[in-house]
mmCIF file of C-alpha atoms and ligand atoms in Angstrom:
data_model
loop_
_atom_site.group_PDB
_atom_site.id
_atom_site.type_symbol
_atom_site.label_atom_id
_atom_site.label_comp_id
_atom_site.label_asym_id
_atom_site.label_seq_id
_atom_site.Cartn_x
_atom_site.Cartn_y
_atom_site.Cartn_z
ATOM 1 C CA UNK B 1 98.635 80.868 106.570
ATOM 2 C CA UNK B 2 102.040 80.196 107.029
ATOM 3 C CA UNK B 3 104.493 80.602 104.395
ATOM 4 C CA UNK B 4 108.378 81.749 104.195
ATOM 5 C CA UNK B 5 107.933 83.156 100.873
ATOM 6 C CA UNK B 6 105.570 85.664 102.082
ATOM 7 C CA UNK B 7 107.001 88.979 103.571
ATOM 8 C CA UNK B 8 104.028 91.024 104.839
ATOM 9 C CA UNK B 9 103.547 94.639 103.699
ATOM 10 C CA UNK B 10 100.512 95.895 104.532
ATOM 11 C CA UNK B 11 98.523 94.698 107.426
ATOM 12 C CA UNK B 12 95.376 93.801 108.013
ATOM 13 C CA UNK B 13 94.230 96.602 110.631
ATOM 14 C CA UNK B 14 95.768 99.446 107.941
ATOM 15 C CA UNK B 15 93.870 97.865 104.794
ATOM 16 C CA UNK B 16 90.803 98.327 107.305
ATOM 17 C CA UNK B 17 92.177 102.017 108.196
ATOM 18 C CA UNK B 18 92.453 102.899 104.630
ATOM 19 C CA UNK B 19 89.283 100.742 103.358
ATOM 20 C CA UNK B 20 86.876 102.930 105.674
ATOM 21 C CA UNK B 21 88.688 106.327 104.846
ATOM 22 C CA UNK B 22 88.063 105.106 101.005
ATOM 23 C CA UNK B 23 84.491 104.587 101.840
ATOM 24 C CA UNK B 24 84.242 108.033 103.671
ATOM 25 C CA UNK B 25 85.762 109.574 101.069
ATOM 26 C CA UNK B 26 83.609 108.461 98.234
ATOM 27 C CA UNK B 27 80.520 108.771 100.032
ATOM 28 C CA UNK B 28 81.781 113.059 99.997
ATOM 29 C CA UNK B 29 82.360 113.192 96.624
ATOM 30 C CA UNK B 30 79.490 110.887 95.500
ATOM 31 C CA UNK B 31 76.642 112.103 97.606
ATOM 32 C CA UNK B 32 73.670 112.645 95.469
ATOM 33 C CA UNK B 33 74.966 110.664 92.476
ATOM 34 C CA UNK B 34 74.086 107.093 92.797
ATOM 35 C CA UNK B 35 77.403 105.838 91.469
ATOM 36 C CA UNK B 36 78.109 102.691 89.769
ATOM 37 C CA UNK B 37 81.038 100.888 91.290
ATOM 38 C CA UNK B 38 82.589 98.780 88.882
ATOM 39 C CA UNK B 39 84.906 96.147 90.332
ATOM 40 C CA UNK B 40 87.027 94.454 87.943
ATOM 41 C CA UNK B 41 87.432 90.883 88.616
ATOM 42 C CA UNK B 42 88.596 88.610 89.859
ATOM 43 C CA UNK B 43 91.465 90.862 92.113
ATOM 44 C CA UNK B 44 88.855 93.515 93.407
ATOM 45 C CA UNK B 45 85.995 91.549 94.953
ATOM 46 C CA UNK B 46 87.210 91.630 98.661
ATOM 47 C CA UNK B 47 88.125 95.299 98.811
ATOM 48 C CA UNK B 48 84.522 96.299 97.129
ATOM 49 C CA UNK B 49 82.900 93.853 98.920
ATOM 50 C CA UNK B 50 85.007 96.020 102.455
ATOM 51 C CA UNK B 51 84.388 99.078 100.538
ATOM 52 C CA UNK B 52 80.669 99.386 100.286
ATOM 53 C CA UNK B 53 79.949 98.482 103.949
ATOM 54 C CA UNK B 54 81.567 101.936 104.380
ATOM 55 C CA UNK B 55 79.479 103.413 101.912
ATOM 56 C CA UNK B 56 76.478 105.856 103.341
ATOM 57 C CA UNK B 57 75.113 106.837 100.043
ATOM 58 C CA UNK B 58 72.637 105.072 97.488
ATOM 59 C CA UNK B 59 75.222 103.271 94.909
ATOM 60 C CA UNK B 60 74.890 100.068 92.493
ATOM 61 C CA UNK B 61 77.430 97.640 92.565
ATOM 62 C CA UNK B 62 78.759 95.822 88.857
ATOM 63 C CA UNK B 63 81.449 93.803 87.618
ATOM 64 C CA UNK B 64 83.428 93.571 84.678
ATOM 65 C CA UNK B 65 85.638 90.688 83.693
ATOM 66 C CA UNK B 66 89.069 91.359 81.496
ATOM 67 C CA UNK B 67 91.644 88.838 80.783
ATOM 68 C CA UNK B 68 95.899 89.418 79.226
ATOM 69 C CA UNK B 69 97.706 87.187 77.663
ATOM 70 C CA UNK B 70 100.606 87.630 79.170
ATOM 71 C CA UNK B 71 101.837 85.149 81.967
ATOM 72 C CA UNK B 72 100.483 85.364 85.344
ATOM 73 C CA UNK B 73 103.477 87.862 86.656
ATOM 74 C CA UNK B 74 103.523 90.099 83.473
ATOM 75 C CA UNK B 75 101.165 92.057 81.481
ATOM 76 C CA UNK B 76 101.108 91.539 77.968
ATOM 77 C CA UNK B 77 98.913 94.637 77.441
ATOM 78 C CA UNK B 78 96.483 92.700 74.968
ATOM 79 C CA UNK B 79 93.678 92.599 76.717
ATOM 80 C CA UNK B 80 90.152 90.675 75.836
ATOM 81 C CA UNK B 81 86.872 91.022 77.096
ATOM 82 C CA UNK B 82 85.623 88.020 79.557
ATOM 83 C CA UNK B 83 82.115 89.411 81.225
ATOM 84 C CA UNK B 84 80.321 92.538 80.356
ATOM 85 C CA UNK B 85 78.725 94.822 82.780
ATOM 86 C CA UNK B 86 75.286 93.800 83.701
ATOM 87 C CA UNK B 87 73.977 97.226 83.503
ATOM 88 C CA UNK B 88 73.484 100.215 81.223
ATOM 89 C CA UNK B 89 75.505 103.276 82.526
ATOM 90 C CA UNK B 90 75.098 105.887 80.403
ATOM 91 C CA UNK B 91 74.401 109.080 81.901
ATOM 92 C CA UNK B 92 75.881 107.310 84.964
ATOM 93 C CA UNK B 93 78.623 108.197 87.048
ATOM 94 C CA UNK B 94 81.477 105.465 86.803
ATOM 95 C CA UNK B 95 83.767 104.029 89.754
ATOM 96 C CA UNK B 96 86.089 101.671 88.275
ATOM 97 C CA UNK B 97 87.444 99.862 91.930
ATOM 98 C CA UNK B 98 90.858 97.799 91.042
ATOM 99 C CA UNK B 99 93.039 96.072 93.124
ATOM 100 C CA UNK B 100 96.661 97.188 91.872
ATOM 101 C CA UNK B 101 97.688 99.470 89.107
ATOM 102 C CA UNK B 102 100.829 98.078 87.463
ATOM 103 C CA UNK B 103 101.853 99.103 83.904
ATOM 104 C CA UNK B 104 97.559 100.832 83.832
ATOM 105 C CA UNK B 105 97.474 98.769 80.455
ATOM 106 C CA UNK B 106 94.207 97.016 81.514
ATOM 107 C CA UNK B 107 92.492 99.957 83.304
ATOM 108 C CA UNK B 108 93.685 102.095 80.048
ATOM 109 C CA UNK B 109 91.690 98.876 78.342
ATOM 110 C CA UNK B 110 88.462 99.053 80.319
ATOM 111 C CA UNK B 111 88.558 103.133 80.707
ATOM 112 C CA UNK B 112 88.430 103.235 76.638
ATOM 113 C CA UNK B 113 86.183 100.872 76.825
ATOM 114 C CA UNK B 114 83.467 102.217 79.451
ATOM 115 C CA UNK B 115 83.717 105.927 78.123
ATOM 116 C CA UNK B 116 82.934 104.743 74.561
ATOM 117 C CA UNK B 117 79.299 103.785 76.416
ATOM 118 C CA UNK B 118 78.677 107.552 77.392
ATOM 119 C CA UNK B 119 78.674 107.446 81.012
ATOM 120 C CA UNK B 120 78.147 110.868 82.689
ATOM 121 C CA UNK B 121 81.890 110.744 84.311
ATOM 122 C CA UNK B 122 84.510 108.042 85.140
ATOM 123 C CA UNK B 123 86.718 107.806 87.538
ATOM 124 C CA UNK B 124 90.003 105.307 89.029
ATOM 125 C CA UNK B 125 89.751 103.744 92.448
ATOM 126 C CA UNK B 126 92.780 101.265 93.269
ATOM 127 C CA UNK B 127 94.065 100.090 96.733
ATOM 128 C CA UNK B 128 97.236 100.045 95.010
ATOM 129 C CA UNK B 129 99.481 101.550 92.527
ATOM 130 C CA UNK B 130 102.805 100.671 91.900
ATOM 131 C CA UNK B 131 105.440 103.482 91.436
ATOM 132 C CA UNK B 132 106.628 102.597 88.073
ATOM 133 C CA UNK B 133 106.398 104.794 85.573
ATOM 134 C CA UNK B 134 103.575 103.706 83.416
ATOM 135 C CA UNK B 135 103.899 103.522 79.842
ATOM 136 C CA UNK B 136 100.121 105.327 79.516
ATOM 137 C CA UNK B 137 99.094 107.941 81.466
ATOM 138 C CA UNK B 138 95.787 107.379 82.966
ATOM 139 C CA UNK B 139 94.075 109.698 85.515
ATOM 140 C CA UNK B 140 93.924 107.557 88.800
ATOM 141 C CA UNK B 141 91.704 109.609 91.430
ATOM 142 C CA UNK B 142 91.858 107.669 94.267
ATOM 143 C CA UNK B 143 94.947 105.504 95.499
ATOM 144 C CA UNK B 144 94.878 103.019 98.615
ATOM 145 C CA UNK B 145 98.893 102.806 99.264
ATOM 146 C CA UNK B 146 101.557 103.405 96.156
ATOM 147 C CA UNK B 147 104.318 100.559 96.717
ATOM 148 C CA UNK B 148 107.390 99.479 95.224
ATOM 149 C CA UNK B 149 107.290 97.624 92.140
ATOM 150 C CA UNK B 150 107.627 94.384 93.741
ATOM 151 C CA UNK B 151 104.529 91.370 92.812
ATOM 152 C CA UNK B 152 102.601 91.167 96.168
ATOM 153 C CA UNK B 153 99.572 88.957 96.724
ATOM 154 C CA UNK B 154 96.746 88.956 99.305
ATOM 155 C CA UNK B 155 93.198 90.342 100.159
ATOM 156 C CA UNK B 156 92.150 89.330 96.825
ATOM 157 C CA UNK B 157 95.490 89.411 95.061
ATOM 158 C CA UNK B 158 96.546 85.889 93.406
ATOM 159 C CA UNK B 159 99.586 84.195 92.628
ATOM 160 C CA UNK B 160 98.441 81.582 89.822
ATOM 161 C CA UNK B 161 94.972 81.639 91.810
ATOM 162 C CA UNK B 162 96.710 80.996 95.001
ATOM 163 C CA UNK B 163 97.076 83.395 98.252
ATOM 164 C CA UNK B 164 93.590 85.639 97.755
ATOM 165 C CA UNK B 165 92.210 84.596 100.727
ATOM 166 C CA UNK B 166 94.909 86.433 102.856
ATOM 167 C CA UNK B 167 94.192 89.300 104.839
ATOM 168 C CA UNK B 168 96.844 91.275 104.452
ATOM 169 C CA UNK B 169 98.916 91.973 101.533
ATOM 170 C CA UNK B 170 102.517 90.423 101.462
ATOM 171 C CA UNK B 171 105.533 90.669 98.795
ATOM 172 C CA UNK B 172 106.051 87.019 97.171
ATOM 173 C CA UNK B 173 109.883 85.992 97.418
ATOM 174 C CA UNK B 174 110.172 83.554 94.001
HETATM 175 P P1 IMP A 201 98.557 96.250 84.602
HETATM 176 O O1 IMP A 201 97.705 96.108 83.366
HETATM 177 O O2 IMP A 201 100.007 96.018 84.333
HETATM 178 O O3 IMP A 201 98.322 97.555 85.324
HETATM 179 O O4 IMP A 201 98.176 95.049 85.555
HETATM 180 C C1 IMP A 201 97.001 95.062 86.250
HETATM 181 C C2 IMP A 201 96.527 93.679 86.617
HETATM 182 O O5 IMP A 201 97.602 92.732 86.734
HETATM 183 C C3 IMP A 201 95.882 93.789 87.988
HETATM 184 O O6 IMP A 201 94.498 93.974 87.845
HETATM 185 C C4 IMP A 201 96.240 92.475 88.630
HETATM 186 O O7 IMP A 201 95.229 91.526 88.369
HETATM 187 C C5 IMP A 201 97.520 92.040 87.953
HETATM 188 N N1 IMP A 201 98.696 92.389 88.787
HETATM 189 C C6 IMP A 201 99.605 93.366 88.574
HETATM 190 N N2 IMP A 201 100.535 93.390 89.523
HETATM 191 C C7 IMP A 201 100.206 92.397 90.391
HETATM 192 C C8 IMP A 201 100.795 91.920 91.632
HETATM 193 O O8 IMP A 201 101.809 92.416 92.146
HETATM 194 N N3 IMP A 201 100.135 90.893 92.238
HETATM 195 C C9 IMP A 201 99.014 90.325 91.733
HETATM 196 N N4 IMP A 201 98.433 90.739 90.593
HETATM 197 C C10 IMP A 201 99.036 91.762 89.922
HETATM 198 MG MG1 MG A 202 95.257 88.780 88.675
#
């Protein structure tokens, strides 16, 4: 796709560098514990989908659905509940898998709202954090890349539902 308001960031042989070193790296700490990997739509389903193919121990895969009301390039930090988990996971150990950590308003959302269910532990998997300081601090165990706070699009990442099917992540000049 060609497009002069994209300025590439991240490419696509690195995501796959970091995507099987994520995998690797999970499969460590995990082994024995049948995980649940929750992906939190829509912005996660192509790096989970990459993700488990690395994966060498028995996991489940779930997704959750959350929505803001803010605008489409700023978090409002209300956040509402659009699909529930399919699955029970108490007593179950928790992977939430996100696609960028901005402001951590909607993982602080979702985090509250998973450890209310009694899982056994939950954890923070994102491919990307921004380095703003974050206005809650939440416990993120596993980062892909930290990057400026700039809004960047791509493997999964939309722009008013527009630019997920890149496969690389790029900065979007507005
Ligand atoms: P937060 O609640 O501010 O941490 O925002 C998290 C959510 O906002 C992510 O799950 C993304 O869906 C979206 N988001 C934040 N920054 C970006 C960006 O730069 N590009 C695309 N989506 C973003
Ligand atoms: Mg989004």
């Amino acid at each position: 796709m060609q497009d002069k308001n994209l300025i590439p960031i991240i490419s696509q042989k690195d995501l796959e560098g970091k995507v099987k070193y994520l995998g690797k790296k999970i499969s460590a700490d995990y082994k024995g514990k049948n995980p649940i990997l929750v992906g939190i739509l829509k912005g996660s389903f192509i790096f989970l989908a990459d993700l488990v193919r690395y994966l060498t121990i028995p996991h489940e895969v779930d997704f959750i659905s959350v929505g803001s009301y803010g605008s489409s390039t700023q978090a409002s930090g209300v956040v509402r509940l659009i699909k529930d988990l399919s699955v029970n996971i108490e007593g179950r150990n928790v992977v939430i898998i996100e696609d960028i950590v901005d402001t951590g308003l909607t993982l602080n959302y979702i985090r509250d709202n998973l450890l209310s269910r009694k899982p056994k532990s939950v954890s923070i998997l994102t491919l990307l954090e921004k380095k703003q300081r974050r206005p809650q601090r939440i416990p993120i165990k596993y980062v892909g890349f930290k990057i400026p706070s700039d809004f960047v699009v791509g493997y999964g990442l939309d722009y008013d539902e527009k630019y997920r099917n890149l496969p690389y992540i790029a900065k979007l000049k507005f």
